[in-house]
Short mmCIF file of N, CA and C in Angstrom, two decimals:
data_model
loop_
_atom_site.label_atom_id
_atom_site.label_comp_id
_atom_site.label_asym_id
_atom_site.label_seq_id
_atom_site.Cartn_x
_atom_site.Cartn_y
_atom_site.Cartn_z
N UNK A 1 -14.81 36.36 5.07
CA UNK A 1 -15.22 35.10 5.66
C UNK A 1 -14.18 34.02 5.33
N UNK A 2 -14.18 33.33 6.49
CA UNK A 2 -12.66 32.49 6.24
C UNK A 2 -13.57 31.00 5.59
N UNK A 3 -13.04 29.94 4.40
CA UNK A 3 -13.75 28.98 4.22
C UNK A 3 -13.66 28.21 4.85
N UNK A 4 -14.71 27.29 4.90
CA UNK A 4 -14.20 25.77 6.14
C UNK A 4 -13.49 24.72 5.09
N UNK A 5 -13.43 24.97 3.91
CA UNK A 5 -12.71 23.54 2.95
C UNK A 5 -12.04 23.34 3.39
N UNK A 6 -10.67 24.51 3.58
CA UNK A 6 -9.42 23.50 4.12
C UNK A 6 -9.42 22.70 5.15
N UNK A 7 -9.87 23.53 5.93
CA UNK A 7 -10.62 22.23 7.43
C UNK A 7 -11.07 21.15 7.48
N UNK A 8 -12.32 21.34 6.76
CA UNK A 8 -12.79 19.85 6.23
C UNK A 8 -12.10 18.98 5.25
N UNK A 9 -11.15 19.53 4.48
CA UNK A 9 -10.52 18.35 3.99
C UNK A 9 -9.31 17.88 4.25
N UNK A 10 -8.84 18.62 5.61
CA UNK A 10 -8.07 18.04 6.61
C UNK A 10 -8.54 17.22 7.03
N UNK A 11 -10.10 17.20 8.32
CA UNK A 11 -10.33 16.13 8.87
C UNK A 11 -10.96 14.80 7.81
N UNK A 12 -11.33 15.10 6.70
CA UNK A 12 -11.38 14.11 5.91
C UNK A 12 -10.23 13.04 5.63
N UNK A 13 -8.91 13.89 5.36
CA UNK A 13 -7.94 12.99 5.35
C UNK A 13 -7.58 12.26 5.93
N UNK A 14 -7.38 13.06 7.30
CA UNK A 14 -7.51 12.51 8.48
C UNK A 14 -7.85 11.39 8.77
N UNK A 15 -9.89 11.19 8.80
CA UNK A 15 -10.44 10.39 8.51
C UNK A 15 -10.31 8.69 7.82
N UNK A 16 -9.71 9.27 6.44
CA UNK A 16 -9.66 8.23 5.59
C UNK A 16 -8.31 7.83 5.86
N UNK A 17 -7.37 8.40 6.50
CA UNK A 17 -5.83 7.55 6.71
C UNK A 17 -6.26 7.03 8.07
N UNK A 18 -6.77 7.18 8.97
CA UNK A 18 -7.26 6.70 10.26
C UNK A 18 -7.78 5.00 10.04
N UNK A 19 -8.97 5.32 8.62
CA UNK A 19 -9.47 4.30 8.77
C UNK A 19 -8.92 2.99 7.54
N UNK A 20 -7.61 3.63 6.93
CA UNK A 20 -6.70 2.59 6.31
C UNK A 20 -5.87 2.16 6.97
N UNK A 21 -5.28 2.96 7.79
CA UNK A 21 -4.36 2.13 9.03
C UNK A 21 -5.06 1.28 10.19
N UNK A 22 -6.68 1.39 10.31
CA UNK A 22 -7.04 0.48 11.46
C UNK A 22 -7.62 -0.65 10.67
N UNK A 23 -7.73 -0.61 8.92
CA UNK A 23 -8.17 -1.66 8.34
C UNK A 23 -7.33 -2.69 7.75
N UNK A 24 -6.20 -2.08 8.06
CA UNK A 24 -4.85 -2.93 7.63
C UNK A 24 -4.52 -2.81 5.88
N UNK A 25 -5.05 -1.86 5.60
CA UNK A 25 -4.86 -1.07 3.76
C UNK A 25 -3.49 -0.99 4.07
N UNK A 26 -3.01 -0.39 4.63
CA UNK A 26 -1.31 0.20 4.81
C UNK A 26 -0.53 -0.84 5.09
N UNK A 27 -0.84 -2.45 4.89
CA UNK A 27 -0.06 -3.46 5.03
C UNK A 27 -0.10 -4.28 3.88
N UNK A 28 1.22 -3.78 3.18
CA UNK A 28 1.15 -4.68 1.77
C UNK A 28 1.11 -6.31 1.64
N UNK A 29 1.55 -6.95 3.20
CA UNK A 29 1.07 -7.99 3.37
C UNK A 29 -0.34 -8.45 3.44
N UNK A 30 -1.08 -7.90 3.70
CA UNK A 30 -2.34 -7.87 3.94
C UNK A 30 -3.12 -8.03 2.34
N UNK A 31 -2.69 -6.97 1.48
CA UNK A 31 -3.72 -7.03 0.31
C UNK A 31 -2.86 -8.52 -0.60
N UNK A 32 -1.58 -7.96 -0.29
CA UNK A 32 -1.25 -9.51 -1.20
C UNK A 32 -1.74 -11.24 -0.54
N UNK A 33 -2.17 -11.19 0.68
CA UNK A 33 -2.77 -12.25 1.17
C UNK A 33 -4.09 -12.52 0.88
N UNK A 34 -5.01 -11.22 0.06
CA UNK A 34 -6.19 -11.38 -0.32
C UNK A 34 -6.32 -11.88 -1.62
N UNK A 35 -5.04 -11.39 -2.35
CA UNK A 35 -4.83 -12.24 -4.02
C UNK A 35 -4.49 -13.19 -3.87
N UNK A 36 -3.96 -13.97 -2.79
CA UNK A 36 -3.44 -15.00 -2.61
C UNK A 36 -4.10 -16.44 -2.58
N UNK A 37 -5.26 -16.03 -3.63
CA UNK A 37 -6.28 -16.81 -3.73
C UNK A 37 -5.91 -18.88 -3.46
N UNK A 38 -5.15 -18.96 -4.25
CA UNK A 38 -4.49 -20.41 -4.31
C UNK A 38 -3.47 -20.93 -3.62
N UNK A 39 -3.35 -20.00 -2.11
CA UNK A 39 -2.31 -20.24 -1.09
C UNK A 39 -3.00 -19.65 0.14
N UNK A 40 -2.13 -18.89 1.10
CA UNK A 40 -2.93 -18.74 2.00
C UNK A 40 -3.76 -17.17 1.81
N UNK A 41 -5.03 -17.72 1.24
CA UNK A 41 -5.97 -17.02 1.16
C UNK A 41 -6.11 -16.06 2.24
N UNK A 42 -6.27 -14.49 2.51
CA UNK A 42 -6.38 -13.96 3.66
C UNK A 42 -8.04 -13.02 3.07
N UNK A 43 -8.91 -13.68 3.57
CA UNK A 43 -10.24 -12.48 3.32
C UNK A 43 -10.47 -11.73 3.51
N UNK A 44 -10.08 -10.94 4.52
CA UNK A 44 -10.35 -10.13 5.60
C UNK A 44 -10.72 -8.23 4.74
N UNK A 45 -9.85 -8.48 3.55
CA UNK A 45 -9.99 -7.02 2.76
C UNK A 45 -11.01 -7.03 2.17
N UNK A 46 -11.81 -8.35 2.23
CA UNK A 46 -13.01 -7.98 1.00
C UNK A 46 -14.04 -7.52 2.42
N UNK A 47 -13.79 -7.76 3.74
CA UNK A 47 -14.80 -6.77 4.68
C UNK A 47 -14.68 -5.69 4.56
N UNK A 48 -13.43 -4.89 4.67
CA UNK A 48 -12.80 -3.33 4.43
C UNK A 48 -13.69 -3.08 2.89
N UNK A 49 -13.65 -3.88 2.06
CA UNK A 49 -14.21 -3.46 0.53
C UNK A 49 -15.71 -3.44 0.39
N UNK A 50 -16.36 -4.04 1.66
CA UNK A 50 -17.80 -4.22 1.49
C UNK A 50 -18.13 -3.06 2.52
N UNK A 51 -17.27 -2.47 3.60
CA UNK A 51 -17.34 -1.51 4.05
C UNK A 51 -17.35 -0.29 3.57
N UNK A 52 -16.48 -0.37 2.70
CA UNK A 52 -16.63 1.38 1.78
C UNK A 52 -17.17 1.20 0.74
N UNK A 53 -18.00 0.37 0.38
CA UNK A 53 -19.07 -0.02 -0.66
C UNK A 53 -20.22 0.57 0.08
N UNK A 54 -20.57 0.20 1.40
CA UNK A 54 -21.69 0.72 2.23
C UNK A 54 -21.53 1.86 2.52
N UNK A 55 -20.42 2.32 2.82
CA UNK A 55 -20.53 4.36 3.06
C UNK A 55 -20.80 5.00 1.56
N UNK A 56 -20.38 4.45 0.87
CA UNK A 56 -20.26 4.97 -0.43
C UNK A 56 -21.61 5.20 -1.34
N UNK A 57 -21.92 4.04 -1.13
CA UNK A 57 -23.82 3.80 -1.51
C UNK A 57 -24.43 4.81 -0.55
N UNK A 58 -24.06 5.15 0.65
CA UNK A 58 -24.92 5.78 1.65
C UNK A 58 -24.55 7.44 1.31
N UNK A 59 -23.06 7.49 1.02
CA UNK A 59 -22.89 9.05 0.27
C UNK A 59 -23.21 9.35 -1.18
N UNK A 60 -23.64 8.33 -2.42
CA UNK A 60 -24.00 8.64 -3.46
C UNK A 60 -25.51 9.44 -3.20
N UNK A 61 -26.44 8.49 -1.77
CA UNK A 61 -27.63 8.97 -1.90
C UNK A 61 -27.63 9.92 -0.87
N UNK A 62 -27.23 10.34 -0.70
CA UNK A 62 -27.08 11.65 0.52
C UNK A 62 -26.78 12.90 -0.51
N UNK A 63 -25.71 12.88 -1.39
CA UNK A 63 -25.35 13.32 -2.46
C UNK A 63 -26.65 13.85 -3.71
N UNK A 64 -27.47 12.35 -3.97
CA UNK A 64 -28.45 13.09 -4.81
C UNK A 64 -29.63 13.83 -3.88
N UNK A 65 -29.56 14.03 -2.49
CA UNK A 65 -30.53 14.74 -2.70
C UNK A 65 -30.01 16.26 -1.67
N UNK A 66 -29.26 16.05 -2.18
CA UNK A 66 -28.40 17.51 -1.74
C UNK A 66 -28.11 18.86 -3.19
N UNK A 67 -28.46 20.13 -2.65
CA UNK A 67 -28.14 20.92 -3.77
C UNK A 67 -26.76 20.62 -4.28
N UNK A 68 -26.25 21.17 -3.16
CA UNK A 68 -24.63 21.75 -3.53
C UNK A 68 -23.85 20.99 -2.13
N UNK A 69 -22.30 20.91 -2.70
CA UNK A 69 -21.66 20.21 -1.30
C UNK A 69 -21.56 21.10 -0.38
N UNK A 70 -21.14 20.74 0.88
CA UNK A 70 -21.17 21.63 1.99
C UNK A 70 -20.07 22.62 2.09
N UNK A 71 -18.91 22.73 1.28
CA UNK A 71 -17.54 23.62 0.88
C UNK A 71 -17.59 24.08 -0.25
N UNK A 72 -18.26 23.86 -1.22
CA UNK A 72 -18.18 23.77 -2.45
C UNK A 72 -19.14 24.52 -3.49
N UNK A 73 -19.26 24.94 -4.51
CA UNK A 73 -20.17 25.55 -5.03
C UNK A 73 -20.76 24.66 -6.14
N UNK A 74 -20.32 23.49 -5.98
CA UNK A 74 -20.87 22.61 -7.13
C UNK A 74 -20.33 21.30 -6.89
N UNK A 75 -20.87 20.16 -7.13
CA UNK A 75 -20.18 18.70 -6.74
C UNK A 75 -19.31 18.73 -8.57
N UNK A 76 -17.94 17.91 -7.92
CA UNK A 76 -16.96 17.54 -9.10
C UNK A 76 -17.21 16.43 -9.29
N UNK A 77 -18.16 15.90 -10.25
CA UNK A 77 -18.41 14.50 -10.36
C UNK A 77 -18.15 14.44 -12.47
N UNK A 78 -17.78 12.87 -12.53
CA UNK A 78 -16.85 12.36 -13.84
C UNK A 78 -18.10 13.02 -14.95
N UNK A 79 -17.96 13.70 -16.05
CA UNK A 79 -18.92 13.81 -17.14
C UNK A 79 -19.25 12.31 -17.92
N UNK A 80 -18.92 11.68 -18.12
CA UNK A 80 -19.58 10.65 -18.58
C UNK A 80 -19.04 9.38 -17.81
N UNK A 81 -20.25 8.24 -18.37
CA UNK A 81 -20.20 6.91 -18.04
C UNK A 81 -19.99 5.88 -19.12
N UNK A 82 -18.94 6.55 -20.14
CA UNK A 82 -18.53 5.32 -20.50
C UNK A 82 -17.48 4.49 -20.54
N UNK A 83 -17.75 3.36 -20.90
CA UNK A 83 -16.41 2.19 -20.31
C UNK A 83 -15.74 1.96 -21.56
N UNK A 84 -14.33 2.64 -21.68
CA UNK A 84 -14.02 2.46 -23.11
C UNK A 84 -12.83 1.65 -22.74
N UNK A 85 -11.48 1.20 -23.54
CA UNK A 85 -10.64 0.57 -23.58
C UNK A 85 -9.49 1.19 -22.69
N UNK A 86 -9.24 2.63 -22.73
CA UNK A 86 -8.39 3.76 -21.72
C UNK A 86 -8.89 3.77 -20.59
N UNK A 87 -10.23 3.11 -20.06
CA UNK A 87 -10.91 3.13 -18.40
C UNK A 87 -10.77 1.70 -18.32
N UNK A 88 -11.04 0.34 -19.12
CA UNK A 88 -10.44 -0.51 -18.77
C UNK A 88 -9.10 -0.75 -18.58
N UNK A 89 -8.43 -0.51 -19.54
CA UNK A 89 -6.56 -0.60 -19.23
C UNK A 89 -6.49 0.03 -17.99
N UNK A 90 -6.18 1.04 -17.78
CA UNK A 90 -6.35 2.02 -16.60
C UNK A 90 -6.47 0.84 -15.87
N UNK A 91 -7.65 0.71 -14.98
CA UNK A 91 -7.69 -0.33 -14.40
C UNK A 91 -7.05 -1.36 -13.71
N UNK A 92 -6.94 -2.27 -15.08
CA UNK A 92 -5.65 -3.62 -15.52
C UNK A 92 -4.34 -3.08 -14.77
N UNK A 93 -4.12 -1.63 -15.59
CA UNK A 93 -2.80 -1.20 -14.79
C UNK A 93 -2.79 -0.82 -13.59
N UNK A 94 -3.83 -0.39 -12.87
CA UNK A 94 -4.09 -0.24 -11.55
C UNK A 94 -4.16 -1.23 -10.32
N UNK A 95 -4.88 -2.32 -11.04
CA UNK A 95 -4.68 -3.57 -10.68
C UNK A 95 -3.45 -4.52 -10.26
N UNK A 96 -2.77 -4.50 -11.54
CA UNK A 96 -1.75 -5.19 -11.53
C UNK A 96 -0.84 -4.44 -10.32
N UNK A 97 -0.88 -3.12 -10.59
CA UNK A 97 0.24 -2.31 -9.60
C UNK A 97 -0.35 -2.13 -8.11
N UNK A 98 -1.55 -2.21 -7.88
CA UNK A 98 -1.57 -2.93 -6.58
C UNK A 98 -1.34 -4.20 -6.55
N UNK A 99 -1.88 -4.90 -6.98
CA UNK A 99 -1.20 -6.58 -6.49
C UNK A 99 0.34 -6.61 -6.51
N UNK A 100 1.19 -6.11 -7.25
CA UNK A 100 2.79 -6.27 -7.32
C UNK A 100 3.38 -5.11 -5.73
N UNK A 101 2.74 -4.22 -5.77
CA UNK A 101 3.19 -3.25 -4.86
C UNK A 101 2.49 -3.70 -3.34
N UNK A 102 1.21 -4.10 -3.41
CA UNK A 102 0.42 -4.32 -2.18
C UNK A 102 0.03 -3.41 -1.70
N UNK A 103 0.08 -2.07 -1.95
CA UNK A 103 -0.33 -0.78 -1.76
C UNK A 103 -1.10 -0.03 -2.66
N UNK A 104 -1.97 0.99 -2.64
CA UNK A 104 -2.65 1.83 -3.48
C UNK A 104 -2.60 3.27 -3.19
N UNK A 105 -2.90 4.47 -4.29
CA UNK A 105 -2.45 5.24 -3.55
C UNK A 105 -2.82 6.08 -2.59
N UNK A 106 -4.04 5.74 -1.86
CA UNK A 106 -4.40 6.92 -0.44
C UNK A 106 -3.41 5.58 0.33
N UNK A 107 -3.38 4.28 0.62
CA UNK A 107 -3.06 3.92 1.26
C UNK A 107 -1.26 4.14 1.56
N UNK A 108 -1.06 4.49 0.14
CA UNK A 108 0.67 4.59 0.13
C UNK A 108 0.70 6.08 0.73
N UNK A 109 0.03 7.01 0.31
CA UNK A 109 0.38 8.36 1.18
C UNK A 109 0.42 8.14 1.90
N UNK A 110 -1.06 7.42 3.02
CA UNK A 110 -0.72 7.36 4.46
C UNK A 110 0.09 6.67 5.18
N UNK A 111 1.17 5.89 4.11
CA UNK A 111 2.04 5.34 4.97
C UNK A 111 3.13 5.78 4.89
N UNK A 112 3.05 7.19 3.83
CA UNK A 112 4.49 8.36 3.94
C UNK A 112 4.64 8.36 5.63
N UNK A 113 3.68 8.40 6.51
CA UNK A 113 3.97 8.60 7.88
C UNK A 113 4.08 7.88 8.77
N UNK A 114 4.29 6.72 8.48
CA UNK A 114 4.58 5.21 9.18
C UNK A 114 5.65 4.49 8.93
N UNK A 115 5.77 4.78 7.69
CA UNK A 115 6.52 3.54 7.38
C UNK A 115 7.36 4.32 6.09
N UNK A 116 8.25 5.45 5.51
CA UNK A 116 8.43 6.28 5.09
C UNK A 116 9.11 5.55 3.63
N UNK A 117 10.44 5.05 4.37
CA UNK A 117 11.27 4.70 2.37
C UNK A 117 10.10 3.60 2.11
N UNK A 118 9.56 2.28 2.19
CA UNK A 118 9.07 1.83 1.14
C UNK A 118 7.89 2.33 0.57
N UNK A 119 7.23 3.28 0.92
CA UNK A 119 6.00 4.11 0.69
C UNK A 119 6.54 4.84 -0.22
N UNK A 120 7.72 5.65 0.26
CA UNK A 120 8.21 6.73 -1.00
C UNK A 120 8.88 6.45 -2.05
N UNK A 121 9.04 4.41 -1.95
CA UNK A 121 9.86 4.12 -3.51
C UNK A 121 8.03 3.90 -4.04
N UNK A 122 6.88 3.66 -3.44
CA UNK A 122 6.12 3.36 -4.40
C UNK A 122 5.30 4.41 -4.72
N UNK A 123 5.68 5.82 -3.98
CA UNK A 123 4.67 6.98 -4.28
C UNK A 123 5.73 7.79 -5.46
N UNK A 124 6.78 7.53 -5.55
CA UNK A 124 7.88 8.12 -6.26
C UNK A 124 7.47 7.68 -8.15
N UNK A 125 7.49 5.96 -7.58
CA UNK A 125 7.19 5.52 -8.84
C UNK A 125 5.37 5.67 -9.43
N UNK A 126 5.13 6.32 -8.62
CA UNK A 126 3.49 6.71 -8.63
C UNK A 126 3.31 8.29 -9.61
N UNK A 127 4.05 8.88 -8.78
CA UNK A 127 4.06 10.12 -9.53
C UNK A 127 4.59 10.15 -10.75
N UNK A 128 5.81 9.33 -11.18
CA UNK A 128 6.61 9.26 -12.50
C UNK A 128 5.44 8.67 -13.60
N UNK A 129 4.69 7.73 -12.73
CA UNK A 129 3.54 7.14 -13.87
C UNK A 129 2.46 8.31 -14.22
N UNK A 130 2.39 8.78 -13.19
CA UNK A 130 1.16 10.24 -13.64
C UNK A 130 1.86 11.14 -14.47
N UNK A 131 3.29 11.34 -14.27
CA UNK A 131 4.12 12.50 -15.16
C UNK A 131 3.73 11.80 -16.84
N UNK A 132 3.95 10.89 -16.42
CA UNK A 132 4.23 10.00 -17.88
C UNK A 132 2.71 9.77 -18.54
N UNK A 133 1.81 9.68 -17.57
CA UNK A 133 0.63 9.75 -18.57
C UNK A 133 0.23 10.43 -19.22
N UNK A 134 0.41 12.09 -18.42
CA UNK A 134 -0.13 13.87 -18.89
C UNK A 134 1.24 13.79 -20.43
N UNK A 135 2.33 13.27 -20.35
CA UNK A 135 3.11 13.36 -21.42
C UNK A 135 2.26 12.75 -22.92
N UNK A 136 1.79 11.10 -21.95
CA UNK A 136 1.37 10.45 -23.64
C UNK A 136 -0.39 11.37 -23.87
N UNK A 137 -0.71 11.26 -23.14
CA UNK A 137 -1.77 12.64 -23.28
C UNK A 137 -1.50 13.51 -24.06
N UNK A 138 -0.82 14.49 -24.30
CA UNK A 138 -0.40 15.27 -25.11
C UNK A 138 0.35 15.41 -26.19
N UNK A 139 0.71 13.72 -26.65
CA UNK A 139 1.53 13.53 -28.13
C UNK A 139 0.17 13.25 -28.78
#
């Protein structure tokens, strides 16, 4: 029996780069106009953010009352909920590197296909930060 995962998490991708390029995620002008709190303010991302707040709430509860996922033999969800100083930093640093970059990273993949070198200086320097974390991880 052939699985449907890969399929489905094709058109998922699909999906979710579809709906960062029609929300304007893939325009680093765009998110830096939303920090741009004390100039020209641009709001428009906190609709995109209240939007996948609402699918998201609508797939947490779809989620609890489901056995198992529909590809999957078990949902991959985080073992704990706590908020320690390594999930805040995290964060901070996540933060900061979207606001400096204007990109994040599903939005920077999907713009490997639009918009190619400045996507791949910030998915380049994306991956070097993940190399570098699994490193301090392991000292």
């Amino acid at each position: 029996m052939v699985s449907a995962r890969p399929l489905l998490a094709l058109l998922s991708g699909t999906l979710f780069g579809a709906g960062l390029a029609l929300s304007g995620m893939m325009d680093p002008s765009r998110v830096r106009g939303f920090l741009d709190v004390g100039g020209a303010w641009d709001p428009t991302l906190a609709f995109v953010m209240g939007g996948a707040l609402i699918v998201m709430a609508l797939a947490w509860g779809l989620q609890r009352r489901m056995l198992k996922p529909v590809a999957a033999e078990r949902f991959e969800l985080p073992g704990t909920r706590l908020i320690d100083a390594r999930l805040v930093g995290g964060a901070a640093l996540f933060g900061i590197g979207w606001g400096l970059g204007g990109l994040c990273p599903g939005p920077a993949l999907a713009s490997l296909a639009l918009n190619p070198l400045p996507a791949a200086v910030f998915v380049t320097g994306m991956v070097f930060g993940m190399i570098a974390l699994r490193l301090f991880d392991r000292a």
